C-alpha positions as a Python dict, from the first residue, in 0.01 Angstrom:
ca = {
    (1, 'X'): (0, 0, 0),
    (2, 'X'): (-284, 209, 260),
    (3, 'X'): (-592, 227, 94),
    (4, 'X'): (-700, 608, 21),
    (5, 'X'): (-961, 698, 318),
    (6, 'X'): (-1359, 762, 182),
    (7, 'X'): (-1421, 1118, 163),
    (8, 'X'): (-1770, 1181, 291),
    (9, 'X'): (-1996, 1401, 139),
    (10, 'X'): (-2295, 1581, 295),
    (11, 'X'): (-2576, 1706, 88),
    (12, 'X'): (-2928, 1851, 219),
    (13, 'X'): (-3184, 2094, 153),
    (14, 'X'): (-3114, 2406, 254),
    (15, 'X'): (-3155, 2452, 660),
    (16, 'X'): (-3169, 2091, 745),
    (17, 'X'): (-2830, 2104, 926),
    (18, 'X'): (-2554, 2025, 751),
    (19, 'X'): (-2304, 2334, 856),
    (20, 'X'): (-2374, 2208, 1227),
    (21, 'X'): (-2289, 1863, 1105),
    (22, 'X'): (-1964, 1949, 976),
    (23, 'X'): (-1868, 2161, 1256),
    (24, 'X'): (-1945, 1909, 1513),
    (25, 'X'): (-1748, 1659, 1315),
    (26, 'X'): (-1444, 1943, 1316),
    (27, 'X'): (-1463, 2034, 1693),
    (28, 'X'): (-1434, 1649, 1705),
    (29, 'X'): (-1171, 1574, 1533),
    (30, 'X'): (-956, 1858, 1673),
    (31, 'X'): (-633, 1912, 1625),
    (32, 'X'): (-666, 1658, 1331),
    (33, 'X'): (-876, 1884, 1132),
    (34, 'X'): (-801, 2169, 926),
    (35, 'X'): (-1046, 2366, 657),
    (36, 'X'): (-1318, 2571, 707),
    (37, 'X'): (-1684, 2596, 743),
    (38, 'X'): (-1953, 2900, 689),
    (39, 'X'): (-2095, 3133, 899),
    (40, 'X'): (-2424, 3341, 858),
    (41, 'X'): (-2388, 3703, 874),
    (42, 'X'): (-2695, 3862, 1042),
    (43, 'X'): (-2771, 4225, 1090),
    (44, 'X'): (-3077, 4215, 1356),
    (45, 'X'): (-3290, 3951, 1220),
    (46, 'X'): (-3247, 4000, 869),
    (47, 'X'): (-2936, 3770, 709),
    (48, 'X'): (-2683, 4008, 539),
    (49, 'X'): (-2437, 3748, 414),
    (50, 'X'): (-2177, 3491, 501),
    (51, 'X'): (-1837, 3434, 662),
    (52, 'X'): (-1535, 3166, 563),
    (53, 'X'): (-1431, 3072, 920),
    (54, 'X'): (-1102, 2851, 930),
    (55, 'X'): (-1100, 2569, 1173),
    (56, 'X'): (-749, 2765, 1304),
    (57, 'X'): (-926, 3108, 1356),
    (58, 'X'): (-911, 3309, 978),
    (59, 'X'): (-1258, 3455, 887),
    (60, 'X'): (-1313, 3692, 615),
    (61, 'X'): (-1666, 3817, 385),
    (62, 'X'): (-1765, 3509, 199),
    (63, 'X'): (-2070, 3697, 68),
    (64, 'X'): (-2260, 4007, 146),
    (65, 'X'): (-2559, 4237, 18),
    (66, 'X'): (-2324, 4492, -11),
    (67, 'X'): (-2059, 4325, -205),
    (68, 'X'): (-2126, 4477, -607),
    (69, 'X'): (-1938, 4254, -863),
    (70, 'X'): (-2074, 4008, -1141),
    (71, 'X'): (-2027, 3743, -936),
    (72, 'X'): (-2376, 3680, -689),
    (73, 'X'): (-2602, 3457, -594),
    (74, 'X'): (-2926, 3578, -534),
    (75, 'X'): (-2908, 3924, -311),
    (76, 'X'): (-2525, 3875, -238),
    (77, 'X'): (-2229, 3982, -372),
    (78, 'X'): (-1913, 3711, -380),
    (79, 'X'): (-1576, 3799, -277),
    (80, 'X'): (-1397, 3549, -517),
    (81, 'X'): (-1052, 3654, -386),
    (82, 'X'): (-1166, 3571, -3),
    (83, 'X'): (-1230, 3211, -122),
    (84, 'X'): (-914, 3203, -315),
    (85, 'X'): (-705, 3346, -21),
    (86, 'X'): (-876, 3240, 293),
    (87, 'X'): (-1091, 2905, 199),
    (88, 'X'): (-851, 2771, -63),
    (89, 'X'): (-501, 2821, 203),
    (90, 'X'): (-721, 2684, 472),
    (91, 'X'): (-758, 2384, 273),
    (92, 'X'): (-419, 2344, 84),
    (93, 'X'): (-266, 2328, 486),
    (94, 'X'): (-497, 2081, 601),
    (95, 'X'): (-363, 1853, 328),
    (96, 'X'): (50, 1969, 370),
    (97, 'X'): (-9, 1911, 734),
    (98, 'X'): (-200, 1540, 686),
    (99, 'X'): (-561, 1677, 844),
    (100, 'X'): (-881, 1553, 770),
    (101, 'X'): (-982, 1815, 523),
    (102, 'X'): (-1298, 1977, 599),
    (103, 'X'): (-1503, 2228, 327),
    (104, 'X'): (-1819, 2409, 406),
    (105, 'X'): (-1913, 2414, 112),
    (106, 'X'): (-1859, 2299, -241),
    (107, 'X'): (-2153, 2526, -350),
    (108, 'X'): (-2231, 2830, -603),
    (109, 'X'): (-2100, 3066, -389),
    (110, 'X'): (-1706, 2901, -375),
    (111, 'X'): (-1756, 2749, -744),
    (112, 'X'): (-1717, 3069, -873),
    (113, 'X'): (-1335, 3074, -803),
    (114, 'X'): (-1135, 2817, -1046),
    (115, 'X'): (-884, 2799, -730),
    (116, 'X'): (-1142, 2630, -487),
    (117, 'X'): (-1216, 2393, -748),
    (118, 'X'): (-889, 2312, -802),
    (119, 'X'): (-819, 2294, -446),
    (120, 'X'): (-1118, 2070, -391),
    (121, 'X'): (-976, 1809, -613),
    (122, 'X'): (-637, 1832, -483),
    (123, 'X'): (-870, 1732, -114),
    (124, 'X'): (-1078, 1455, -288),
    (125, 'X'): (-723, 1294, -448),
    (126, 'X'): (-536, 1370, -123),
    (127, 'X'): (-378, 1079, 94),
    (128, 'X'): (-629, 1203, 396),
    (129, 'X'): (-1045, 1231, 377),
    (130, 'X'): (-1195, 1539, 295),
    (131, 'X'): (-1566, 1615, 515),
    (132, 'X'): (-1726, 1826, 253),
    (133, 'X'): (-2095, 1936, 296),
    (134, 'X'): (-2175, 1996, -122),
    (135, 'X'): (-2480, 2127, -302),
    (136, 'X'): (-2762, 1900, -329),
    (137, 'X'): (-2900, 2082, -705),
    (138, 'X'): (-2714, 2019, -997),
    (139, 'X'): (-2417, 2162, -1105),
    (140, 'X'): (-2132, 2009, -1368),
    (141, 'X'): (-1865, 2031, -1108),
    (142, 'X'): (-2025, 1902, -778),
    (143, 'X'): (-2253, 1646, -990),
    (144, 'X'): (-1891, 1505, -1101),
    (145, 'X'): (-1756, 1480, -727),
    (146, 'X'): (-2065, 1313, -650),
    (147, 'X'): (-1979, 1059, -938),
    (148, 'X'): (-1604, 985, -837),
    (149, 'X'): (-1550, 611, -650),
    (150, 'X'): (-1372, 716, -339),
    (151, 'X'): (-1717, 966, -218),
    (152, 'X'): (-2010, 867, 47),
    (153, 'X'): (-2280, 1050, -12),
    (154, 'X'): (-2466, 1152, 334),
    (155, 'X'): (-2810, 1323, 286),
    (156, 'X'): (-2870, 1537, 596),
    (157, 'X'): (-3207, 1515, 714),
    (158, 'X'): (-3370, 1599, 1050),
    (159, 'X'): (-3410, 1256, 1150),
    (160, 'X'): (-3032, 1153, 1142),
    (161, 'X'): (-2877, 1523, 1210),
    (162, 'X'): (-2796, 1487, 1520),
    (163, 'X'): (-2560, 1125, 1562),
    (164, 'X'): (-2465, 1237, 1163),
    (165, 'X'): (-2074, 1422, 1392),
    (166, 'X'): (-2040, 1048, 1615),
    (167, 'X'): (-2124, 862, 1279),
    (168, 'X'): (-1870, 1019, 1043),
    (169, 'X'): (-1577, 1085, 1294),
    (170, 'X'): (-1610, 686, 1376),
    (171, 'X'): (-1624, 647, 1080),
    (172, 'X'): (-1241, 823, 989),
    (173, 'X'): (-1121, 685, 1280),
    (174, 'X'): (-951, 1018, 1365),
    (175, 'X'): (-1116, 1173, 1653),
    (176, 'X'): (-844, 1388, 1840),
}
């Protein structure tokens, strides 16, 4: 029987890199990657939220200071049903089609919809590694993917950024 890849996790403080990381590691990997990663919204010079961009060319409002709702984090608003339509089907693909799933990020922002989570889980238990870049404070569900057996932990830092995307794809063995 194969032995279940390692999914990798990366975890940082805020700014250190770790969307870059996973995007390198998805351009890559190629056509063997599927997911999505985050995009900063910026009006000018001031941020004004964030974007779900797929790795096969979906983007829609992750977050935004105009979004109203209960659901926020800090200034911006959280389009729950974005995640669940654009982040979690970007996701549930990359594991039909047998991709190296990738998820920018298991956060507060995406833990708000039960449907991420679940499709999370369904990455981490997949037959193919998940690339996840998840929140370094705590939180019940991310602090119990960090605890599961079949996770590396990566802490992002500025000193091993940048050979972090040669690292990990050698790593999977599944550059494209």
């Amino acid at each position: 029987m194969r032995r279940k890849p390692t999914n990798i996790l990366l975890t940082g403080v805020p700014g250190v890199g770790k969307t870059t990381v996973i995007k390198e590691v998805a351009e890559r990997l190629g056509q063997n990657a599927g997911g999505f990663y985050t995009e900063e919204k910026r009006h000018g010079r001031n941020r004004v939220g964030f974007d779900i961009v797929t790795l096969d060319g979906r983007r829609a409002a992750l977050s935004h200071v105009n979004i109203k709702g209960r659901h926020r984090v800090g200034k911006y608003g959280v389009d729950v049903a974005a995640i669940d339509s654009v982040a979690v089907s970007s996701i549930d693909d990359a594991i039909a089609s047998g991709k190296t799933v990738v998820v920018d990020e298991i956060g507060k922002m995406e833990l708000f919809s039960q449907r991420f989570r679940e499709s999370a889980a369904r990455a981490l238990d997949a037959p193919v590694p998940t690339v996840a870049v998840i929140m370094l404070k705590p939180n019940p569900f991310a602090d119990a993917v960090k605890q599961r057996t079949d996770v590396k932990i990566i802490e992002v830092t500025p000193s091993n950024r940048d050979a972090l995307p040669a690292r990990i794809v050698e790593e999977l063995g599944r550059e494209d």
